[in-house]
């Protein structure tokens, strides 16, 4: 019988000696170049972190390759960042360039530090999720191929956090990102009446709906969906596989902008709707890639140094954001959920464009 | 030449960013599950819909969390992924690894699963992607022998996570790693045996930059801060003057305009500082957080389901956090207990506070109301008083 | 005491599972027993889970309880 409740391995056993010696004693840091951080301790010792990109969906072979690189260059010590980057932890400046050469020769991008686009936080998508409105790894790969140079350089006004969640359940909690890519369903689940009695428990399916949109029809042993109340979360499909929500022509992607979680300068903010719908167009989602790149580049051209996307938009106004990006404004942009009125304009102060 | 088997996915092997398709194919060379996965994914790319069904299986004896049941909706075409469950493995705090530990994880997963992983999942766990029902228990047993345990899922305490903290960051106001690890070890039962109304997340960031997004992604957000003055090294400030425009980039962007720069010396009116980190972020060698360090506690953050996304709200402006963290854990337990007693099924803490009112929450968990909790006092006159505040009989 | 509570909970599960509904939230169970201490009920349920009288059914985001005999087959 295996031991239970042992918890994760103690992180203290995973820290390189240079960190063990200087834990809590760091004085300052510098970004030596894209992807390379130097942290200096009060003892005078320095830690060099080299940050590399990862597809997040990695094979054990790939992990073993990362281990091999870490063993060769930094005594086997590494970490992953909260945005899925790999960080190699070195105790000697002379080890940095040979490591970078090796990473580059094996195809790893080095960067993601400072005023850059860093790795895209994302979810499972078609690879492993049961209610996705889009794929996750595919759009991320297509987009990162296109904005790669913003990862390996630091030429943006501030850092830009891009995230993707493949449906509004948001395993990725992307709702406070500079640019959020969100898969959306637009049609209600299609109940397969013939299968419901065999594969679904009607009361639990009714209870699974967060908005109370599902009614049980006990006489006919099936379920009905109230179109007006359904917001397409797919929670019913989770408990009742006879209510699939996927719809190839109507599922797609929405784009949200201007969120942040850090308290630097402005308070944390939610991302707001920029583009209500773009189609799923695998394998490279060109409409999504173009839209995100456009927003990123308009921001890069117009924002002042240190302004995050949301800070830039708050300064110039949303009317200016829509005119500069050329994104059409629609009635979907106007909130109609709880507290919607807080977002309506209550003054005559606005810009014409 | 034979026709390519996965022409759509093959497109995503091109380009400069590392390709997940390469990883899928790497795993598929050795593993029939990974082989069927890649073909099912190709079908999804063709059909533009997913091909997975959920199942309720948990599958590890004694646990009710850590496994997500997954089944193909086309087992006729892809029999090797008929059952393709996920295991969530609690990551070492701060996502630090020594390669021998990572290799052990790989060995277990090569023996029991598809050979595919996420490093890491959104909550922070290392995700082992895809195994059959009969392998769940043996895989768990081998993970346990290798020193790993499962993380949370369902109506449980989810795997807590923390920023890199004092292991590498000069801004750490609290030991985010030790706090996170301590909480994780204390609440193993809550993580593995779901008994809450819904999920509960705890995240620890050691400064207001909030690198683990605790304010947006956790019901209970612990964010490091300080109470006294920013530590200034004027010599180093002057040194920064050659590389950045201190007036424009630091003073003018300070949200409270609490700094003055005369070309020689930086003056900070600390009473007006709201500890946003901007000046410290820009001049780490010259400015440091104060010495009286601790954390702000905020609660209620969550993603949209059900009643809309929330950012956490300040409920304890300042708390000192030192081992064994009894005061913190006592607060967590009081809050969880109030939520457990009053929450409806699938109601997150933030939604419950919205429904019953912040003042009811504060009274129940014994926290005093202070101005730091609000952006502004109420504007509506619908003010309620506690019964004991009302004079019963007027003589 | 605990054995008696476990017995009552198991009986309640059988009684409530007579209709179509077989899956329950822990909140449902604590509501069936309003006079019992909530934590005692939760602990008794945990023991019933250990004894495999009950089983967890997880949607991934939330968790249900179900009598082992009704756990859906794959």
PDB file of N, CA, C and O in Angstrom, chain A residues 26-31 39 115 158-159 262-265 306, chain B residues 169-173 206-210 224-233 236-237 240 244 246 249-251 253-255 258-259 266 268 270 273-293:
ATOM      1  N   UNK A  26      19.130  38.284  -1.100  1.00  0.00           N
ATOM      2  CA  UNK A  26      19.380  38.930  -2.391  1.00  0.00           C
ATOM      3  C   UNK A  26      19.252  40.433  -2.254  1.00  0.00           C
ATOM      4  O   UNK A  26      18.364  40.947  -1.584  1.00  0.00           O
ATOM      5  N   UNK A  27      20.179  41.139  -2.929  1.00  0.00           N
ATOM      6  CA  UNK A  27      20.218  42.601  -2.830  1.00  0.00           C
ATOM      7  C   UNK A  27      19.564  43.296  -4.015  1.00  0.00           C
ATOM      8  O   UNK A  27      18.814  44.229  -3.868  1.00  0.00           O
ATOM      9  N   UNK A  28      19.900  42.860  -5.199  1.00  0.00           N
ATOM     10  CA  UNK A  28      19.343  43.495  -6.402  1.00  0.00           C
ATOM     11  C   UNK A  28      19.513  42.557  -7.584  1.00  0.00           C
ATOM     12  O   UNK A  28      20.181  41.515  -7.471  1.00  0.00           O
ATOM     13  N   UNK A  29      18.886  42.916  -8.704  1.00  0.00           N
ATOM     14  CA  UNK A  29      19.109  42.122  -9.922  1.00  0.00           C
ATOM     15  C   UNK A  29      19.233  43.025 -11.136  1.00  0.00           C
ATOM     16  O   UNK A  29      18.828  44.191 -11.105  1.00  0.00           O
ATOM     17  N   UNK A  30      19.821  42.465 -12.179  1.00  0.00           N
ATOM     18  CA  UNK A  30      19.895  43.150 -13.468  1.00  0.00           C
ATOM     19  C   UNK A  30      19.519  42.152 -14.548  1.00  0.00           C
ATOM     20  O   UNK A  30      19.770  40.959 -14.393  1.00  0.00           O
ATOM     21  N   UNK A  31      18.909  42.669 -15.613  1.00  0.00           N
ATOM     22  CA  UNK A  31      18.695  41.813 -16.788  1.00  0.00           C
ATOM     23  C   UNK A  31      19.892  42.053 -17.693  1.00  0.00           C
ATOM     24  O   UNK A  31      20.043  43.133 -18.260  1.00  0.00           O
ATOM     25  N   UNK A  39      21.080  37.889 -10.270  1.00  0.00           N
ATOM     26  CA  UNK A  39      20.702  38.314  -8.928  1.00  0.00           C
ATOM     27  C   UNK A  39      21.937  38.310  -8.048  1.00  0.00           C
ATOM     28  O   UNK A  39      22.651  37.303  -7.996  1.00  0.00           O
ATOM     29  N   UNK A 115      10.809  43.939 -20.787  1.00  0.00           N
ATOM     30  CA  UNK A 115       9.742  44.473 -21.636  1.00  0.00           C
ATOM     31  C   UNK A 115       9.574  43.621 -22.897  1.00  0.00           C
ATOM     32  O   UNK A 115       9.904  44.034 -23.992  1.00  0.00           O
ATOM     33  N   UNK A 158       6.338  47.926 -22.142  1.00  0.00           N
ATOM     34  CA  UNK A 158       6.416  47.193 -20.880  1.00  0.00           C
ATOM     35  C   UNK A 158       6.190  45.728 -21.231  1.00  0.00           C
ATOM     36  O   UNK A 158       6.005  45.389 -22.404  1.00  0.00           O
ATOM     37  N   UNK A 159       6.177  44.849 -20.225  1.00  0.00           N
ATOM     38  CA  UNK A 159       5.946  43.466 -20.602  1.00  0.00           C
ATOM     39  C   UNK A 159       4.477  43.256 -20.981  1.00  0.00           C
ATOM     40  O   UNK A 159       3.599  43.986 -20.539  1.00  0.00           O
ATOM     41  N   UNK A 262      -0.377  42.838 -11.570  1.00  0.00           N
ATOM     42  CA  UNK A 262       0.587  43.513 -10.713  1.00  0.00           C
ATOM     43  C   UNK A 262      -0.013  44.821 -10.203  1.00  0.00           C
ATOM     44  O   UNK A 262      -0.904  45.393 -10.817  1.00  0.00           O
ATOM     45  N   UNK A 263       0.484  45.277  -9.041  1.00  0.00           N
ATOM     46  CA  UNK A 263       0.024  46.552  -8.484  1.00  0.00           C
ATOM     47  C   UNK A 263       0.869  47.723  -8.968  1.00  0.00           C
ATOM     48  O   UNK A 263       0.629  48.852  -8.554  1.00  0.00           O
ATOM     49  N   UNK A 264       1.868  47.450  -9.809  1.00  0.00           N
ATOM     50  CA  UNK A 264       2.785  48.520 -10.207  1.00  0.00           C
ATOM     51  C   UNK A 264       2.007  49.647 -10.895  1.00  0.00           C
ATOM     52  O   UNK A 264       1.239  49.399 -11.822  1.00  0.00           O
ATOM     53  N   UNK A 265       2.214  50.855 -10.409  1.00  0.00           N
ATOM     54  CA  UNK A 265       1.511  52.066 -10.870  1.00  0.00           C
ATOM     55  C   UNK A 265       0.001  51.945 -10.668  1.00  0.00           C
ATOM     56  O   UNK A 265      -0.528  52.399  -9.673  1.00  0.00           O
ATOM     57  N   UNK A 306       6.919  52.129 -20.142  1.00  0.00           N
ATOM     58  CA  UNK A 306       6.423  51.572 -18.873  1.00  0.00           C
ATOM     59  C   UNK A 306       4.908  51.420 -18.803  1.00  0.00           C
ATOM     60  O   UNK A 306       4.394  50.913 -17.814  1.00  0.00           O
TER      61      UNK A 306
ATOM     62  N   UNK B 169      14.480  36.390  -5.108  1.00  0.00           N
ATOM     63  CA  UNK B 169      14.010  37.741  -5.380  1.00  0.00           C
ATOM     64  C   UNK B 169      14.298  38.660  -4.203  1.00  0.00           C
ATOM     65  O   UNK B 169      13.954  38.359  -3.069  1.00  0.00           O
ATOM     66  N   UNK B 170      14.907  39.801  -4.503  1.00  0.00           N
ATOM     67  CA  UNK B 170      15.274  40.755  -3.455  1.00  0.00           C
ATOM     68  C   UNK B 170      14.053  41.498  -2.915  1.00  0.00           C
ATOM     69  O   UNK B 170      14.146  42.195  -1.919  1.00  0.00           O
ATOM     70  N   UNK B 171      12.911  41.367  -3.590  1.00  0.00           N
ATOM     71  CA  UNK B 171      11.725  42.105  -3.160  1.00  0.00           C
ATOM     72  C   UNK B 171      10.844  41.316  -2.201  1.00  0.00           C
ATOM     73  O   UNK B 171       9.820  41.820  -1.732  1.00  0.00           O
ATOM     74  N   UNK B 172      11.214  40.054  -1.940  1.00  0.00           N
ATOM     75  CA  UNK B 172      10.353  39.194  -1.124  1.00  0.00           C
ATOM     76  C   UNK B 172      10.145  39.795   0.267  1.00  0.00           C
ATOM     77  O   UNK B 172      11.104  39.991   1.012  1.00  0.00           O
ATOM     78  N   UNK B 173       8.884  40.074   0.599  1.00  0.00           N
ATOM     79  CA  UNK B 173       8.563  40.615   1.921  1.00  0.00           C
ATOM     80  C   UNK B 173       8.154  39.489   2.865  1.00  0.00           C
ATOM     81  O   UNK B 173       8.026  39.695   4.065  1.00  0.00           O
ATOM     82  N   UNK B 206       5.153  37.141  -2.916  1.00  0.00           N
ATOM     83  CA  UNK B 206       5.948  37.756  -1.853  1.00  0.00           C
ATOM     84  C   UNK B 206       6.024  39.274  -1.928  1.00  0.00           C
ATOM     85  O   UNK B 206       6.553  39.904  -1.030  1.00  0.00           O
ATOM     86  N   UNK B 207       5.501  39.876  -3.008  1.00  0.00           N
ATOM     87  CA  UNK B 207       5.456  41.341  -3.080  1.00  0.00           C
ATOM     88  C   UNK B 207       4.288  41.761  -3.955  1.00  0.00           C
ATOM     89  O   UNK B 207       3.673  40.934  -4.621  1.00  0.00           O
ATOM     90  N   UNK B 208       3.964  43.081  -3.991  1.00  0.00           N
ATOM     91  CA  UNK B 208       2.784  43.525  -4.754  1.00  0.00           C
ATOM     92  C   UNK B 208       2.893  43.352  -6.271  1.00  0.00           C
ATOM     93  O   UNK B 208       1.915  43.593  -6.977  1.00  0.00           O
ATOM     94  N   UNK B 209       4.039  42.934  -6.800  1.00  0.00           N
ATOM     95  CA  UNK B 209       4.081  42.611  -8.229  1.00  0.00           C
ATOM     96  C   UNK B 209       3.251  41.366  -8.530  1.00  0.00           C
ATOM     97  O   UNK B 209       2.850  41.132  -9.657  1.00  0.00           O
ATOM     98  N   UNK B 210       3.011  40.549  -7.537  1.00  0.00           N
ATOM     99  CA  UNK B 210       2.093  39.409  -7.599  1.00  0.00           C
ATOM    100  C   UNK B 210       2.365  38.479  -8.790  1.00  0.00           C
ATOM    101  O   UNK B 210       1.499  38.276  -9.645  1.00  0.00           O
ATOM    102  N   UNK B 224       2.786  39.832  -0.208  1.00  0.00           N
ATOM    103  CA  UNK B 224       3.770  40.479   0.661  1.00  0.00           C
ATOM    104  C   UNK B 224       3.736  41.992   0.535  1.00  0.00           C
ATOM    105  O   UNK B 224       3.474  42.534  -0.547  1.00  0.00           O
ATOM    106  N   UNK B 225       3.993  42.677   1.649  1.00  0.00           N
ATOM    107  CA  UNK B 225       4.048  44.138   1.642  1.00  0.00           C
ATOM    108  C   UNK B 225       4.869  44.599   2.851  1.00  0.00           C
ATOM    109  O   UNK B 225       5.422  43.766   3.570  1.00  0.00           O
ATOM    110  N   UNK B 226       4.966  45.913   3.063  1.00  0.00           N
ATOM    111  CA  UNK B 226       5.722  46.413   4.213  1.00  0.00           C
ATOM    112  C   UNK B 226       5.023  47.636   4.787  1.00  0.00           C
ATOM    113  O   UNK B 226       4.164  48.232   4.158  1.00  0.00           O
ATOM    114  N   UNK B 227       5.412  48.015   6.024  1.00  0.00           N
ATOM    115  CA  UNK B 227       4.712  49.094   6.716  1.00  0.00           C
ATOM    116  C   UNK B 227       5.524  50.372   6.860  1.00  0.00           C
ATOM    117  O   UNK B 227       4.971  51.452   6.999  1.00  0.00           O
ATOM    118  N   UNK B 228       6.851  50.224   6.863  1.00  0.00           N
ATOM    119  CA  UNK B 228       7.674  51.418   7.131  1.00  0.00           C
ATOM    120  C   UNK B 228       8.160  52.051   5.823  1.00  0.00           C
ATOM    121  O   UNK B 228       7.496  51.941   4.803  1.00  0.00           O
ATOM    122  N   UNK B 229       9.319  52.686   5.860  1.00  0.00           N
ATOM    123  CA  UNK B 229       9.775  53.467   4.706  1.00  0.00           C
ATOM    124  C   UNK B 229      10.557  52.621   3.689  1.00  0.00           C
ATOM    125  O   UNK B 229      11.296  51.712   4.079  1.00  0.00           O
ATOM    126  N   UNK B 230      10.422  52.973   2.433  1.00  0.00           N
ATOM    127  CA  UNK B 230      11.254  52.367   1.385  1.00  0.00           C
ATOM    128  C   UNK B 230      12.721  52.634   1.727  1.00  0.00           C
ATOM    129  O   UNK B 230      13.079  53.748   2.120  1.00  0.00           O
ATOM    130  N   UNK B 231      13.566  51.627   1.620  1.00  0.00           N
ATOM    131  CA  UNK B 231      14.996  51.822   1.901  1.00  0.00           C
ATOM    132  C   UNK B 231      15.667  52.429   0.666  1.00  0.00           C
ATOM    133  O   UNK B 231      15.516  51.895  -0.432  1.00  0.00           O
ATOM    134  N   UNK B 232      16.364  53.535   0.870  1.00  0.00           N
ATOM    135  CA  UNK B 232      16.965  54.265  -0.258  1.00  0.00           C
ATOM    136  C   UNK B 232      18.478  54.285  -0.128  1.00  0.00           C
ATOM    137  O   UNK B 232      19.009  54.569   0.939  1.00  0.00           O
ATOM    138  N   UNK B 233      19.164  53.988  -1.226  1.00  0.00           N
ATOM    139  CA  UNK B 233      20.615  54.178  -1.294  1.00  0.00           C
ATOM    140  C   UNK B 233      20.843  55.318  -2.300  1.00  0.00           C
ATOM    141  O   UNK B 233      20.802  55.088  -3.517  1.00  0.00           O
ATOM    142  N   UNK B 236      23.281  54.999  -5.211  1.00  0.00           N
ATOM    143  CA  UNK B 236      22.827  54.152  -6.325  1.00  0.00           C
ATOM    144  C   UNK B 236      21.728  54.853  -7.142  1.00  0.00           C
ATOM    145  O   UNK B 236      21.621  54.641  -8.346  1.00  0.00           O
ATOM    146  N   UNK B 237      20.913  55.688  -6.480  1.00  0.00           N
ATOM    147  CA  UNK B 237      19.914  56.463  -7.230  1.00  0.00           C
ATOM    148  C   UNK B 237      20.636  57.326  -8.256  1.00  0.00           C
ATOM    149  O   UNK B 237      20.291  57.348  -9.444  1.00  0.00           O
ATOM    150  N   UNK B 240      21.751  55.474 -11.204  1.00  0.00           N
ATOM    151  CA  UNK B 240      20.689  55.185 -12.181  1.00  0.00           C
ATOM    152  C   UNK B 240      20.388  56.380 -13.076  1.00  0.00           C
ATOM    153  O   UNK B 240      19.900  56.241 -14.192  1.00  0.00           O
ATOM    154  N   UNK B 244      18.477  56.068 -16.695  1.00  0.00           N
ATOM    155  CA  UNK B 244      17.053  56.355 -16.852  1.00  0.00           C
ATOM    156  C   UNK B 244      16.737  57.795 -16.456  1.00  0.00           C
ATOM    157  O   UNK B 244      17.492  58.420 -15.703  1.00  0.00           O
ATOM    158  N   UNK B 246      14.973  59.842 -14.233  1.00  0.00           N
ATOM    159  CA  UNK B 246      14.317  59.586 -12.948  1.00  0.00           C
ATOM    160  C   UNK B 246      13.048  60.433 -12.782  1.00  0.00           C
ATOM    161  O   UNK B 246      12.024  59.934 -12.311  1.00  0.00           O
ATOM    162  N   UNK B 249      10.526  58.873 -15.678  1.00  0.00           N
ATOM    163  CA  UNK B 249      10.182  57.443 -15.615  1.00  0.00           C
ATOM    164  C   UNK B 249       9.831  56.964 -14.213  1.00  0.00           C
ATOM    165  O   UNK B 249       9.141  55.970 -14.062  1.00  0.00           O
ATOM    166  N   UNK B 250      10.343  57.645 -13.214  1.00  0.00           N
ATOM    167  CA  UNK B 250      10.061  57.199 -11.844  1.00  0.00           C
ATOM    168  C   UNK B 250       9.036  58.130 -11.178  1.00  0.00           C
ATOM    169  O   UNK B 250       7.895  57.745 -10.939  1.00  0.00           O
ATOM    170  N   UNK B 251       9.429  59.404 -10.946  1.00  0.00           N
ATOM    171  CA  UNK B 251       8.565  60.306 -10.171  1.00  0.00           C
ATOM    172  C   UNK B 251       7.218  60.547 -10.853  1.00  0.00           C
ATOM    173  O   UNK B 251       6.167  60.479 -10.222  1.00  0.00           O
ATOM    174  N   UNK B 253       5.581  58.762 -12.917  1.00  0.00           N
ATOM    175  CA  UNK B 253       4.716  57.577 -13.053  1.00  0.00           C
ATOM    176  C   UNK B 253       4.292  57.023 -11.693  1.00  0.00           C
ATOM    177  O   UNK B 253       3.548  56.053 -11.621  1.00  0.00           O
ATOM    178  N   UNK B 254       4.769  57.647 -10.624  1.00  0.00           N
ATOM    179  CA  UNK B 254       4.357  57.198  -9.290  1.00  0.00           C
ATOM    180  C   UNK B 254       2.878  57.527  -9.107  1.00  0.00           C
ATOM    181  O   UNK B 254       2.469  58.662  -9.315  1.00  0.00           O
ATOM    182  N   UNK B 255       2.035  56.521  -8.740  1.00  0.00           N
ATOM    183  CA  UNK B 255       0.589  56.788  -8.711  1.00  0.00           C
ATOM    184  C   UNK B 255       0.188  57.809  -7.654  1.00  0.00           C
ATOM    185  O   UNK B 255      -0.856  58.436  -7.778  1.00  0.00           O
ATOM    186  N   UNK B 258       4.508  60.653  -4.799  1.00  0.00           N
ATOM    187  CA  UNK B 258       5.068  60.854  -3.463  1.00  0.00           C
ATOM    188  C   UNK B 258       6.591  61.007  -3.488  1.00  0.00           C
ATOM    189  O   UNK B 258       7.249  60.853  -2.477  1.00  0.00           O
ATOM    190  N   UNK B 259       7.145  61.293  -4.688  1.00  0.00           N
ATOM    191  CA  UNK B 259       8.605  61.403  -4.782  1.00  0.00           C
ATOM    192  C   UNK B 259       9.027  62.707  -5.424  1.00  0.00           C
ATOM    193  O   UNK B 259       8.360  63.206  -6.326  1.00  0.00           O
ATOM    194  N   UNK B 266      16.846  61.740  -4.096  1.00  0.00           N
ATOM    195  CA  UNK B 266      15.436  61.351  -4.248  1.00  0.00           C
ATOM    196  C   UNK B 266      14.774  61.445  -2.881  1.00  0.00           C
ATOM    197  O   UNK B 266      15.230  60.831  -1.913  1.00  0.00           O
ATOM    198  N   UNK B 268      11.379  60.751  -0.707  1.00  0.00           N
ATOM    199  CA  UNK B 268      10.123  59.981  -0.751  1.00  0.00           C
ATOM    200  C   UNK B 268       9.262  60.361   0.444  1.00  0.00           C
ATOM    201  O   UNK B 268       9.727  60.308   1.590  1.00  0.00           O
ATOM    202  N   UNK B 270       6.921  58.923   2.433  1.00  0.00           N
ATOM    203  CA  UNK B 270       6.458  57.536   2.600  1.00  0.00           C
ATOM    204  C   UNK B 270       5.019  57.408   3.097  1.00  0.00           C
ATOM    205  O   UNK B 270       4.365  56.414   2.817  1.00  0.00           O
ATOM    206  N   UNK B 273       2.973  56.901   0.146  1.00  0.00           N
ATOM    207  CA  UNK B 273       3.302  55.757  -0.726  1.00  0.00           C
ATOM    208  C   UNK B 273       2.276  54.643  -0.538  1.00  0.00           C
ATOM    209  O   UNK B 273       1.891  54.326   0.584  1.00  0.00           O
ATOM    210  N   UNK B 274       1.831  54.047  -1.656  1.00  0.00           N
ATOM    211  CA  UNK B 274       0.895  52.915  -1.563  1.00  0.00           C
ATOM    212  C   UNK B 274       1.601  51.599  -1.935  1.00  0.00           C
ATOM    213  O   UNK B 274       0.948  50.604  -2.221  1.00  0.00           O
ATOM    214  N   UNK B 275       2.915  51.601  -1.975  1.00  0.00           N
ATOM    215  CA  UNK B 275       3.725  50.402  -2.164  1.00  0.00           C
ATOM    216  C   UNK B 275       3.388  49.657  -3.467  1.00  0.00           C
ATOM    217  O   UNK B 275       3.216  48.456  -3.476  1.00  0.00           O
ATOM    218  N   UNK B 276       3.342  50.441  -4.573  1.00  0.00           N
ATOM    219  CA  UNK B 276       2.946  49.812  -5.841  1.00  0.00           C
ATOM    220  C   UNK B 276       4.094  49.049  -6.477  1.00  0.00           C
ATOM    221  O   UNK B 276       3.877  48.245  -7.365  1.00  0.00           O
ATOM    222  N   UNK B 277       5.338  49.348  -6.068  1.00  0.00           N
ATOM    223  CA  UNK B 277       6.552  48.683  -6.581  1.00  0.00           C
ATOM    224  C   UNK B 277       7.160  49.337  -7.821  1.00  0.00           C
ATOM    225  O   UNK B 277       8.256  48.953  -8.235  1.00  0.00           O
ATOM    226  N   UNK B 278       6.496  50.321  -8.430  1.00  0.00           N
ATOM    227  CA  UNK B 278       7.034  50.847  -9.692  1.00  0.00           C
ATOM    228  C   UNK B 278       8.463  51.371  -9.540  1.00  0.00           C
ATOM    229  O   UNK B 278       9.348  50.991 -10.303  1.00  0.00           O
ATOM    230  N   UNK B 279       8.700  52.236  -8.552  1.00  0.00           N
ATOM    231  CA  UNK B 279      10.043  52.828  -8.414  1.00  0.00           C
ATOM    232  C   UNK B 279      11.070  51.753  -8.068  1.00  0.00           C
ATOM    233  O   UNK B 279      12.202  51.778  -8.554  1.00  0.00           O
ATOM    234  N   UNK B 280      10.653  50.810  -7.226  1.00  0.00           N
ATOM    235  CA  UNK B 280      11.573  49.732  -6.830  1.00  0.00           C
ATOM    236  C   UNK B 280      11.875  48.831  -8.037  1.00  0.00           C
ATOM    237  O   UNK B 280      13.016  48.429  -8.254  1.00  0.00           O
ATOM    238  N   UNK B 281      10.848  48.553  -8.840  1.00  0.00           N
ATOM    239  CA  UNK B 281      11.058  47.747 -10.049  1.00  0.00           C
ATOM    240  C   UNK B 281      12.083  48.394 -10.973  1.00  0.00           C
ATOM    241  O   UNK B 281      12.884  47.709 -11.617  1.00  0.00           O
ATOM    242  N   UNK B 282      12.026  49.731 -11.048  1.00  0.00           N
ATOM    243  CA  UNK B 282      12.904  50.423 -11.988  1.00  0.00           C
ATOM    244  C   UNK B 282      14.325  50.591 -11.458  1.00  0.00           C
ATOM    245  O   UNK B 282      15.271  50.644 -12.243  1.00  0.00           O
ATOM    246  N   UNK B 283      14.459  50.712 -10.146  1.00  0.00           N
ATOM    247  CA  UNK B 283      15.795  50.968  -9.585  1.00  0.00           C
ATOM    248  C   UNK B 283      16.100  49.996  -8.442  1.00  0.00           C
ATOM    249  O   UNK B 283      16.272  50.400  -7.294  1.00  0.00           O
ATOM    250  N   UNK B 284      16.174  48.681  -8.762  1.00  0.00           N
ATOM    251  CA  UNK B 284      16.304  47.694  -7.693  1.00  0.00           C
ATOM    252  C   UNK B 284      17.590  47.833  -6.871  1.00  0.00           C
ATOM    253  O   UNK B 284      17.631  47.427  -5.714  1.00  0.00           O
ATOM    254  N   UNK B 285      18.587  48.419  -7.481  1.00  0.00           N
ATOM    255  CA  UNK B 285      19.854  48.544  -6.765  1.00  0.00           C
ATOM    256  C   UNK B 285      19.793  49.702  -5.757  1.00  0.00           C
ATOM    257  O   UNK B 285      20.551  49.728  -4.785  1.00  0.00           O
ATOM    258  N   UNK B 286      18.898  50.652  -6.008  1.00  0.00           N
ATOM    259  CA  UNK B 286      18.838  51.860  -5.177  1.00  0.00           C
ATOM    260  C   UNK B 286      17.719  51.831  -4.145  1.00  0.00           C
ATOM    261  O   UNK B 286      17.841  52.401  -3.072  1.00  0.00           O
ATOM    262  N   UNK B 287      16.609  51.198  -4.495  1.00  0.00           N
ATOM    263  CA  UNK B 287      15.442  51.206  -3.623  1.00  0.00           C
ATOM    264  C   UNK B 287      15.048  49.785  -3.236  1.00  0.00           C
ATOM    265  O   UNK B 287      15.096  48.875  -4.058  1.00  0.00           O
ATOM    266  N   UNK B 288      14.652  49.635  -1.961  1.00  0.00           N
ATOM    267  CA  UNK B 288      14.217  48.314  -1.512  1.00  0.00           C
ATOM    268  C   UNK B 288      12.974  48.474  -0.645  1.00  0.00           C
ATOM    269  O   UNK B 288      12.800  49.512  -0.006  1.00  0.00           O
ATOM    270  N   UNK B 289      12.120  47.448  -0.579  1.00  0.00           N
ATOM    271  CA  UNK B 289      10.999  47.513   0.351  1.00  0.00           C
ATOM    272  C   UNK B 289      11.509  47.808   1.765  1.00  0.00           C
ATOM    273  O   UNK B 289      12.683  47.588   2.063  1.00  0.00           O
ATOM    274  N   UNK B 290      10.599  48.302   2.625  1.00  0.00           N
ATOM    275  CA  UNK B 290      10.984  48.626   4.003  1.00  0.00           C
ATOM    276  C   UNK B 290      11.398  47.401   4.795  1.00  0.00           C
ATOM    277  O   UNK B 290      11.488  46.285   4.266  1.00  0.00           O
ATOM    278  N   UNK B 291      11.663  47.615   6.093  1.00  0.00           N
ATOM    279  CA  UNK B 291      12.143  46.509   6.924  1.00  0.00           C
ATOM    280  C   UNK B 291      11.041  45.827   7.712  1.00  0.00           C
ATOM    281  O   UNK B 291      11.196  44.688   8.144  1.00  0.00           O
ATOM    282  N   UNK B 292       9.925  46.556   7.946  1.00  0.00           N
ATOM    283  CA  UNK B 292       8.828  45.964   8.712  1.00  0.00           C
ATOM    284  C   UNK B 292       7.916  45.223   7.727  1.00  0.00           C
ATOM    285  O   UNK B 292       6.968  45.782   7.178  1.00  0.00           O
ATOM    286  N   UNK B 293       8.248  43.955   7.492  1.00  0.00           N
ATOM    287  CA  UNK B 293       7.617  43.230   6.395  1.00  0.00           C
ATOM    288  C   UNK B 293       6.521  42.280   6.859  1.00  0.00           C
ATOM    289  O   UNK B 293       6.586  41.750   7.970  1.00  0.00           O
TER     290      UNK B 293
END
